[in-house]
Amino acid sequence: MRAGGLETSTGAAPALLPPRMRTSETMGVAAAAAVGVRTLRGFGRPILQARWGRGGSAGGSRRLWVPSSPATAPAASPSPPGSSSSGSGALNPFDRRLKRKQKNWAALQAEPAKCDYLREEVGSRIADRVFDITRTFPLALDVGSGRGYIAPHLTKEIVEKLVQVDIAENALKNAIESEIPTVSVVADEESLPFKEDTFDLVVSSLSLHWVNDLPRAFKEIHQVLKPDGVFIGAMFGGDTLYELRCSLQLAELEREGGFSPHVSPFTAVSDLGHLLSRAGFNTLTVDTDEIQVNYPGLFEVMEDLQGMGESNCSWNRKPLLHRETMLAAAAIYREMYGNSDGTVPATFQIYYMIGWKFHESQARPAQRGSATVSLGDLAKIDGLLSREKK
């Protein structure tokens, strides 16, 4: 079966191959079996992208966002961990200014699309969830869009106009072409510069795991949504890159007598529903998936993470790793997790979330105690049906 340019089957863990491994011998290499998760083989994304043309400028001149200070771009807070720029008391584990530099650097590389395979795959899955909703969205917002990995998989019949928001201006300037008219805005996910009740749809793909105040980001998204609007997002989960994390920790313990965090902390799936509900969303859906990518070795994993703009930006990160520690980590990685064909897997856990903003037309649960039938009567249903037949 072919879906979105990728061949899929059931019964094995999803396996993607980065561009450097697309050879006649390695195309379609699947990872170790994991029941109940799809396998993805091959790449069809460049063909899919080539079908779309760049959308023209959007009609109308209604101002969507409130102008802020004359500064060129909202800079992330350079405050150390433990401080709070939002005033909500939330800790700041990430250096947002450094994250902006990392994403800008990645977008300026000669071939930025070489490392976009994971973002494009998750972007297509977000688009699939948008297509599941049988309505047209006149105005949509992509929070943390990067180079725009969701727009190429959407159509003008579903989304008439899309506003793309990211902290990295270079990523917006080097956006992927799509047939949907787009508007680019440089802004922080934690402080969206838009008026209340503006958008019919808000999407976000692999960006919210870097925000310092996730509850505030969810509240900002809920605020800019119109009543009966929907938010569809995806972010990395807690088991992401566990192979890399364990290998680096064991190598540092052996070579240096201790270890530092080299993979950023992630949100637990059990917390997402509570955070979305607290932000005001209802009719929530949260599910998780895993995508496994095969690489030649540890160094290629880290190289592609850098090319994705996904390098660690935690305040407590270690500034450097010794050469001997890196070599030891590469050997541990291959010994503990290596595949039979010589490659090593990197697992990315993805959390998908859907939440709606309240509207009077939405279905609501009945009041407690208003039921007219007891669940205990289900045991008697066979006897009741036999009586009716007689």
CSV table of C-alpha atoms in Angstrom, one decimal:
chain,number,residue,atom,x,y,z
A,1,MET,CA,0.0,0.0,0.0
A,2,ARG,CA,1.3,3.4,-0.8
A,3,ALA,CA,0.4,6.5,1.2
A,4,GLY,CA,1.8,10.0,0.6
A,5,GLY,CA,4.7,8.7,-1.5
A,6,LEU,CA,5.8,6.1,1.1
A,7,GLU,CA,5.2,2.4,1.0
A,8,THR,CA,3.6,1.2,4.3
A,9,SER,CA,3.0,-2.1,5.9
A,10,THR,CA,2.0,-3.3,9.3
A,11,GLY,CA,3.8,-5.3,12.0
A,12,ALA,CA,7.2,-3.6,12.1
A,13,ALA,CA,8.7,-0.4,13.5
A,14,PRO,CA,8.7,2.6,11.2
A,15,ALA,CA,12.1,2.9,9.5
A,16,LEU,CA,13.2,5.9,7.5
A,17,LEU,CA,16.6,6.3,5.8
A,18,PRO,CA,18.3,9.6,5.6
A,19,PRO,CA,19.3,10.8,2.2
A,20,ARG,CA,22.9,9.7,2.5
A,21,MET,CA,21.7,6.1,2.7
A,22,ARG,CA,19.5,6.0,-0.3
A,23,THR,CA,21.5,3.5,-2.3
A,24,SER,CA,20.4,0.4,-4.2
A,25,GLU,CA,21.6,-1.8,-1.2
A,26,THR,CA,20.0,0.2,1.6
A,27,MET,CA,16.7,1.5,0.2
A,28,GLY,CA,13.9,-0.1,2.1
A,29,VAL,CA,15.9,-1.5,5.0
A,30,ALA,CA,13.5,-2.0,7.9
A,31,ALA,CA,14.4,-1.8,11.6
A,32,ALA,CA,13.9,-4.5,14.3
A,33,ALA,CA,10.3,-5.7,14.5
A,34,ALA,CA,7.9,-4.0,16.9
A,35,VAL,CA,4.3,-5.2,16.8
A,36,GLY,CA,1.6,-2.7,16.0
A,37,VAL,CA,3.7,0.1,14.4
A,38,ARG,CA,3.9,0.9,10.7
A,39,THR,CA,7.0,0.5,8.6
A,40,LEU,CA,7.9,3.2,6.1
A,41,ARG,CA,10.3,2.4,3.2
A,42,GLY,CA,11.7,4.7,0.6
A,43,PHE,CA,11.1,8.4,0.0
A,44,GLY,CA,8.7,10.1,-2.3
A,45,ARG,CA,8.6,13.6,-0.6
A,46,PRO,CA,10.6,15.5,-3.3
A,47,ILE,CA,8.1,14.3,-6.0
A,48,LEU,CA,5.2,15.4,-3.8
A,49,GLN,CA,6.7,18.8,-3.3
A,50,ALA,CA,7.3,19.3,-6.9
A,51,ARG,CA,3.6,19.0,-7.8
A,52,TRP,CA,2.7,22.2,-5.9
A,53,GLY,CA,3.2,25.7,-7.1
A,54,ARG,CA,3.8,28.6,-4.8
A,55,GLY,CA,0.6,30.3,-3.8
A,56,GLY,CA,0.0,33.9,-4.7
A,57,SER,CA,-0.5,36.7,-2.2
A,58,ALA,CA,-3.6,36.5,-0.1
A,59,GLY,CA,-6.4,38.8,-0.9
A,60,GLY,CA,-7.8,41.4,1.5
A,61,SER,CA,-5.9,43.7,3.8
A,62,ARG,CA,-7.4,42.9,7.2
A,63,ARG,CA,-4.7,43.1,9.8
A,64,LEU,CA,-4.3,39.7,11.6
A,65,TRP,CA,-1.8,40.6,14.3
A,66,VAL,CA,-1.2,43.4,16.7
A,67,PRO,CA,2.1,45.3,16.0
A,68,SER,CA,4.6,45.0,18.7
A,69,SER,CA,7.8,47.0,19.4
A,70,PRO,CA,9.9,48.1,16.4
A,71,ALA,CA,12.4,45.4,17.0
A,72,THR,CA,13.1,43.2,14.0
A,73,ALA,CA,12.3,39.9,15.6
A,74,PRO,CA,11.2,38.9,19.0
A,75,ALA,CA,14.3,37.6,20.7
A,76,ALA,CA,14.1,34.7,23.0
A,77,SER,CA,14.8,35.3,26.7
A,78,PRO,CA,18.5,34.8,27.5
A,79,SER,CA,17.7,34.3,31.2
A,80,PRO,CA,19.2,31.3,33.0
A,81,PRO,CA,17.2,28.4,34.3
A,82,GLY,CA,15.0,29.2,37.2
A,83,SER,CA,13.9,32.6,36.0
A,84,SER,CA,10.6,33.3,34.3
A,85,SER,CA,10.1,35.7,31.5
A,86,SER,CA,6.4,35.1,31.3
A,87,GLY,CA,5.7,35.9,34.9
A,88,SER,CA,3.8,32.6,35.4
A,89,GLY,CA,6.5,31.1,37.6
A,90,ALA,CA,7.5,28.5,34.9
A,91,LEU,CA,11.1,27.5,34.8
A,92,ASN,CA,13.2,28.2,31.6
A,93,PRO,CA,15.1,25.0,30.8
A,94,PHE,CA,15.9,26.1,27.2
A,95,ASP,CA,18.0,28.9,25.8
A,96,ARG,CA,15.6,30.3,23.2
A,97,ARG,CA,18.1,32.7,21.7
A,98,LEU,CA,20.5,29.7,21.0
A,99,LYS,CA,17.6,27.7,19.5
A,100,ARG,CA,16.9,30.6,17.1
A,101,LYS,CA,20.5,30.7,16.0
A,102,GLN,CA,20.5,26.9,15.5
A,103,LYS,CA,17.4,27.0,13.3
A,104,ASN,CA,18.7,30.0,11.3
A,105,TRP,CA,22.0,28.2,10.7
A,106,ALA,CA,20.2,25.0,9.6
A,107,ALA,CA,18.0,27.0,7.1
A,108,LEU,CA,21.1,28.6,5.5
A,109,GLN,CA,22.9,25.4,4.6
A,110,ALA,CA,23.5,24.6,1.0
A,111,GLU,CA,21.0,21.7,1.0
A,112,PRO,CA,18.6,22.2,4.0
A,113,ALA,CA,16.1,19.7,2.6
A,114,LYS,CA,18.7,16.9,3.0
A,115,CYS,CA,17.8,16.7,6.8
A,116,ASP,CA,14.1,17.5,6.5
A,117,TYR,CA,12.9,13.9,6.0
A,118,LEU,CA,11.6,13.5,9.5
A,119,ARG,CA,9.8,16.9,9.6
A,120,GLU,CA,8.2,16.2,6.2
A,121,GLU,CA,6.9,12.8,7.3
A,122,VAL,CA,5.4,14.3,10.5
A,123,GLY,CA,4.0,17.2,8.5
A,124,SER,CA,2.2,14.8,6.2
A,125,ARG,CA,0.7,13.0,9.2
A,126,ILE,CA,-0.5,16.3,10.6
A,127,ALA,CA,-2.1,17.1,7.2
A,128,ASP,CA,-3.8,13.7,7.2
A,129,ARG,CA,-5.5,14.7,10.5
A,130,VAL,CA,-6.6,18.0,8.9
A,131,PHE,CA,-8.2,16.1,6.0
A,132,ASP,CA,-10.1,13.9,8.5
A,133,ILE,CA,-12.1,17.1,9.4
A,134,THR,CA,-14.8,17.6,6.7
A,135,ARG,CA,-14.8,21.4,6.5
A,136,THR,CA,-12.9,24.2,4.9
A,137,PHE,CA,-10.7,26.5,7.0
A,138,PRO,CA,-10.6,30.0,5.6
A,139,LEU,CA,-7.6,31.1,7.8
A,140,ALA,CA,-5.1,28.8,9.4
A,141,LEU,CA,-2.0,29.3,11.5
A,142,ASP,CA,1.2,27.1,11.6
A,143,VAL,CA,3.0,27.7,14.9
A,144,GLY,CA,6.7,27.0,14.7
A,145,SER,CA,6.5,26.3,11.0
A,146,GLY,CA,10.2,26.3,10.2
A,147,ARG,CA,10.5,26.0,6.4
A,148,GLY,CA,6.8,25.0,6.2
A,149,TYR,CA,6.5,21.2,6.4
A,150,ILE,CA,2.7,21.0,6.6
A,151,ALA,CA,1.6,23.4,3.9
A,152,PRO,CA,2.9,21.3,0.9
A,153,HIS,CA,0.6,18.4,2.0
A,154,LEU,CA,-2.6,20.6,2.1
A,155,THR,CA,-4.8,22.0,-0.6
A,156,LYS,CA,-6.6,25.3,-1.2
A,157,GLU,CA,-9.9,23.5,-1.0
A,158,ILE,CA,-9.1,22.7,2.7
A,159,VAL,CA,-7.1,25.7,3.8
A,160,GLU,CA,-7.6,28.9,1.9
A,161,LYS,CA,-4.9,30.9,3.6
A,162,LEU,CA,-2.0,30.0,5.9
A,163,VAL,CA,0.0,32.2,8.3
A,164,GLN,CA,3.4,30.7,9.1
A,165,VAL,CA,5.1,31.7,12.4
A,166,ASP,CA,8.6,30.9,13.6
A,167,ILE,CA,11.4,32.5,15.6
A,168,ALA,CA,13.9,31.8,12.8
A,169,GLU,CA,13.6,34.4,10.0
A,170,ASN,CA,15.9,32.4,7.7
A,171,ALA,CA,13.7,29.4,7.9
A,172,LEU,CA,10.7,31.5,6.8
A,173,LYS,CA,12.7,33.1,4.0
A,174,ASN,CA,13.7,29.7,2.7
A,175,ALA,CA,10.2,28.1,3.0
A,176,ILE,CA,9.1,25.1,0.9
A,177,GLU,CA,6.7,25.9,-2.0
A,178,SER,CA,3.0,25.1,-1.6
A,179,GLU,CA,-0.2,25.9,-3.5
A,180,ILE,CA,-1.7,27.7,-0.5
A,181,PRO,CA,-1.2,31.4,-0.2
A,182,THR,CA,1.0,32.0,2.8
A,183,VAL,CA,2.0,34.9,5.1
A,184,SER,CA,5.3,34.7,7.1
A,185,VAL,CA,5.5,36.3,10.6
A,186,VAL,CA,8.6,36.2,12.8
A,187,ALA,CA,7.3,35.6,16.3
A,188,ASP,CA,7.8,33.4,19.4
A,189,GLU,CA,5.5,30.5,20.0
A,190,GLU,CA,5.0,31.6,23.6
A,191,SER,CA,3.8,35.1,22.6
A,192,LEU,CA,1.7,35.0,19.5
A,193,PRO,CA,1.1,38.5,18.2
A,194,PHE,CA,-2.4,37.9,16.9
A,195,LYS,CA,-5.8,39.1,18.0
A,196,GLU,CA,-8.2,36.9,19.9
A,197,ASP,CA,-10.6,34.7,17.8
A,198,THR,CA,-8.6,35.0,14.6
A,199,PHE,CA,-7.9,31.6,13.2
A,200,ASP,CA,-10.2,28.7,12.2
A,201,LEU,CA,-7.3,26.1,12.5
A,202,VAL,CA,-4.0,26.1,14.3
A,203,VAL,CA,-1.4,23.4,13.5
A,204,SER,CA,2.1,22.8,14.9
A,205,SER,CA,4.7,20.2,14.0
A,206,LEU,CA,7.8,19.4,16.0
A,207,SER,CA,8.3,22.8,17.6
A,208,LEU,CA,6.5,23.0,20.9
A,209,HIS,CA,9.0,20.7,22.7
A,210,TRP,CA,11.4,23.7,22.7
A,211,VAL,CA,9.2,26.2,24.4
A,212,ASN,CA,10.0,27.1,28.0
A,213,ASP,CA,6.4,27.6,29.1
A,214,LEU,CA,4.2,25.0,27.4
A,215,PRO,CA,1.0,25.8,29.4
A,216,ARG,CA,1.3,29.4,28.2
A,217,ALA,CA,1.9,28.4,24.6
A,218,PHE,CA,-1.3,26.2,24.7
A,219,LYS,CA,-3.2,29.2,26.2
A,220,GLU,CA,-1.9,31.5,23.4
A,221,ILE,CA,-3.0,29.0,20.8
A,222,HIS,CA,-6.4,28.6,22.4
A,223,GLN,CA,-6.8,32.4,22.6
A,224,VAL,CA,-6.2,33.0,18.8
A,225,LEU,CA,-8.6,30.3,17.8
A,226,LYS,CA,-12.1,31.1,16.9
A,227,PRO,CA,-14.9,29.3,18.7
A,228,ASP,CA,-15.3,25.8,17.3
A,229,GLY,CA,-11.8,26.1,16.0
A,230,VAL,CA,-9.4,23.2,16.2
A,231,PHE,CA,-5.7,22.8,17.2
A,232,ILE,CA,-3.8,19.9,15.7
A,233,GLY,CA,-0.2,19.5,16.9
A,234,ALA,CA,2.8,17.1,17.1
A,235,MET,CA,5.8,17.2,19.3
A,236,PHE,CA,8.6,14.9,20.4
A,237,GLY,CA,8.0,12.5,23.3
A,238,GLY,CA,10.0,11.2,26.2
A,239,ASP,CA,11.4,8.1,24.5
A,240,THR,CA,12.9,10.2,21.6
A,241,LEU,CA,16.6,9.4,21.0
A,242,TYR,CA,16.8,7.0,24.0
A,243,GLU,CA,19.6,5.1,22.2
A,244,LEU,CA,21.7,8.2,21.9
A,245,ARG,CA,21.0,9.3,25.4
A,246,CYS,CA,22.0,5.9,26.9
A,247,SER,CA,25.1,5.6,24.8
A,248,LEU,CA,26.4,9.0,25.8
A,249,GLN,CA,25.7,8.5,29.5
A,250,LEU,CA,27.5,5.1,29.6
A,251,ALA,CA,30.5,6.5,27.7
A,252,GLU,CA,30.8,9.5,30.0
A,253,LEU,CA,30.5,7.3,33.1
A,254,GLU,CA,33.3,5.1,31.8
A,255,ARG,CA,35.7,7.8,30.5
A,256,GLU,CA,34.9,10.7,32.8
A,257,GLY,CA,33.4,9.2,35.9
A,258,GLY,CA,30.0,11.0,35.5
A,259,PHE,CA,27.6,12.3,32.9
A,260,SER,CA,25.8,15.4,31.9
A,261,PRO,CA,22.4,15.7,30.0
A,262,HIS,CA,23.0,15.7,26.2
A,263,VAL,CA,19.4,15.2,25.1
A,264,SER,CA,16.9,17.8,26.1
A,265,PRO,CA,14.0,16.9,28.5
A,266,PHE,CA,10.6,16.0,26.9
A,267,THR,CA,7.0,16.2,28.1
A,268,ALA,CA,5.3,13.0,29.3
A,269,VAL,CA,2.2,11.9,27.3
A,270,SER,CA,0.2,11.7,30.5
A,271,ASP,CA,0.7,15.4,31.1
A,272,LEU,CA,-0.5,16.6,27.6
A,273,GLY,CA,-4.2,16.0,28.2
A,274,HIS,CA,-4.1,17.9,31.4
A,275,LEU,CA,-2.2,20.8,29.9
A,276,LEU,CA,-4.6,21.1,27.0
A,277,SER,CA,-7.6,20.9,29.2
A,278,ARG,CA,-6.2,23.5,31.5
A,279,ALA,CA,-5.7,25.8,28.5
A,280,GLY,CA,-9.4,25.6,27.7
A,281,PHE,CA,-9.5,22.9,25.0
A,282,ASN,CA,-12.2,20.2,25.0
A,283,THR,CA,-13.0,17.0,23.0
A,284,LEU,CA,-9.3,16.1,23.4
A,285,THR,CA,-7.4,13.4,21.5
A,286,VAL,CA,-3.9,12.5,22.3
A,287,ASP,CA,-2.0,9.5,20.7
A,288,THR,CA,1.6,8.5,20.3
A,289,ASP,CA,3.6,7.0,17.5
A,290,GLU,CA,7.2,6.0,16.9
A,291,ILE,CA,9.4,6.6,13.8
A,292,GLN,CA,12.7,4.8,13.6
A,293,VAL,CA,15.5,6.1,11.3
A,294,ASN,CA,18.5,4.0,10.4
A,295,TYR,CA,21.9,5.7,10.2
A,296,PRO,CA,25.5,4.6,9.5
A,297,GLY,CA,26.6,5.5,13.0
A,298,LEU,CA,26.3,7.9,16.0
A,299,PHE,CA,28.2,10.7,14.2
A,300,GLU,CA,25.7,10.7,11.4
A,301,VAL,CA,22.8,10.9,13.9
A,302,MET,CA,24.3,14.0,15.5
A,303,GLU,CA,25.1,15.5,12.1
A,304,ASP,CA,21.5,15.2,10.9
A,305,LEU,CA,20.1,16.5,14.3
A,306,GLN,CA,22.3,19.6,13.7
A,307,GLY,CA,21.0,19.9,10.2
A,308,MET,CA,17.4,19.7,11.5
A,309,GLY,CA,18.1,22.5,13.9
A,310,GLU,CA,17.5,20.0,16.8
A,311,SER,CA,20.8,20.4,18.6
A,312,ASN,CA,20.5,20.6,22.4
A,313,CYS,CA,19.9,24.1,23.7
A,314,SER,CA,19.3,23.3,27.4
A,315,TRP,CA,20.9,25.8,29.8
A,316,ASN,CA,22.6,22.9,31.7
A,317,ARG,CA,24.1,21.3,28.6
A,318,LYS,CA,27.8,20.4,28.6
A,319,PRO,CA,29.7,22.7,26.3
A,320,LEU,CA,31.8,20.0,24.7
A,321,LEU,CA,32.5,16.2,24.6
A,322,HIS,CA,36.0,14.7,24.6
A,323,ARG,CA,37.1,12.8,21.6
A,324,GLU,CA,37.6,9.6,23.5
A,325,THR,CA,34.1,9.9,25.0
A,326,MET,CA,32.6,10.3,21.6
A,327,LEU,CA,34.4,7.3,20.2
A,328,ALA,CA,33.4,5.2,23.2
A,329,ALA,CA,29.7,6.3,22.8
A,330,ALA,CA,29.8,5.4,19.1
A,331,ALA,CA,31.1,1.9,19.9
A,332,ILE,CA,28.5,1.4,22.7
A,333,TYR,CA,25.7,2.6,20.4
A,334,ARG,CA,26.6,0.1,17.7
A,335,GLU,CA,27.1,-2.7,20.2
A,336,MET,CA,23.9,-2.2,22.2
A,337,TYR,CA,21.5,-1.1,19.4
A,338,GLY,CA,23.1,-1.9,16.0
A,339,ASN,CA,21.2,-3.6,13.3
A,340,SER,CA,22.4,-6.7,11.5
A,341,ASP,CA,23.2,-4.7,8.3
A,342,GLY,CA,25.7,-2.5,10.2
A,343,THR,CA,23.4,0.5,10.7
A,344,VAL,CA,22.2,1.9,14.0
A,345,PRO,CA,18.6,3.0,14.7
A,346,ALA,CA,17.5,6.3,16.2
A,347,THR,CA,13.9,6.3,17.6
A,348,PHE,CA,11.7,9.4,17.5
A,349,GLN,CA,8.6,9.2,19.7
A,350,ILE,CA,5.9,11.6,18.4
A,351,TYR,CA,2.9,12.8,20.4
A,352,TYR,CA,-0.1,13.9,18.3
A,353,MET,CA,-2.8,16.1,19.9
A,354,ILE,CA,-6.1,17.5,18.8
A,355,GLY,CA,-8.2,19.9,20.9
A,356,TRP,CA,-11.3,22.1,20.1
A,357,LYS,CA,-12.3,25.5,21.4
A,358,PHE,CA,-15.7,25.5,22.9
A,359,HIS,CA,-18.8,26.5,20.9
A,360,GLU,CA,-22.5,26.1,21.8
A,361,SER,CA,-23.0,23.9,18.7
A,362,GLN,CA,-20.6,21.3,19.9
A,363,ALA,CA,-21.9,18.0,21.5
A,364,ARG,CA,-21.7,18.0,25.2
A,365,PRO,CA,-22.0,15.1,27.7
A,366,ALA,CA,-25.3,14.7,29.6
A,367,GLN,CA,-25.6,15.8,33.2
A,368,ARG,CA,-24.6,13.4,35.8
A,369,GLY,CA,-27.5,11.3,37.1
A,370,SER,CA,-29.7,12.0,34.0
A,371,ALA,CA,-29.4,8.4,32.6
A,372,THR,CA,-32.6,6.4,32.2
A,373,VAL,CA,-31.0,3.0,31.8
A,374,SER,CA,-28.6,1.3,34.2
A,375,LEU,CA,-25.5,-0.5,32.9
A,376,GLY,CA,-26.5,-3.3,35.2
A,377,ASP,CA,-29.4,-4.1,32.9
A,378,LEU,CA,-27.0,-5.1,30.1
A,379,ALA,CA,-26.8,-8.6,31.7
A,380,LYS,CA,-30.6,-8.9,31.1
A,381,ILE,CA,-30.6,-7.8,27.5
A,382,ASP,CA,-30.6,-11.4,26.1
A,383,GLY,CA,-33.7,-12.2,28.1
A,384,LEU,CA,-35.5,-9.1,27.0
A,385,LEU,CA,-34.7,-9.7,23.3
A,386,SER,CA,-36.0,-13.3,23.5
A,387,ARG,CA,-39.3,-12.1,25.0
A,388,GLU,CA,-39.8,-9.5,22.2
A,389,LYS,CA,-39.3,-12.3,19.6
A,390,LYS,CA,-42.0,-14.4,21.2
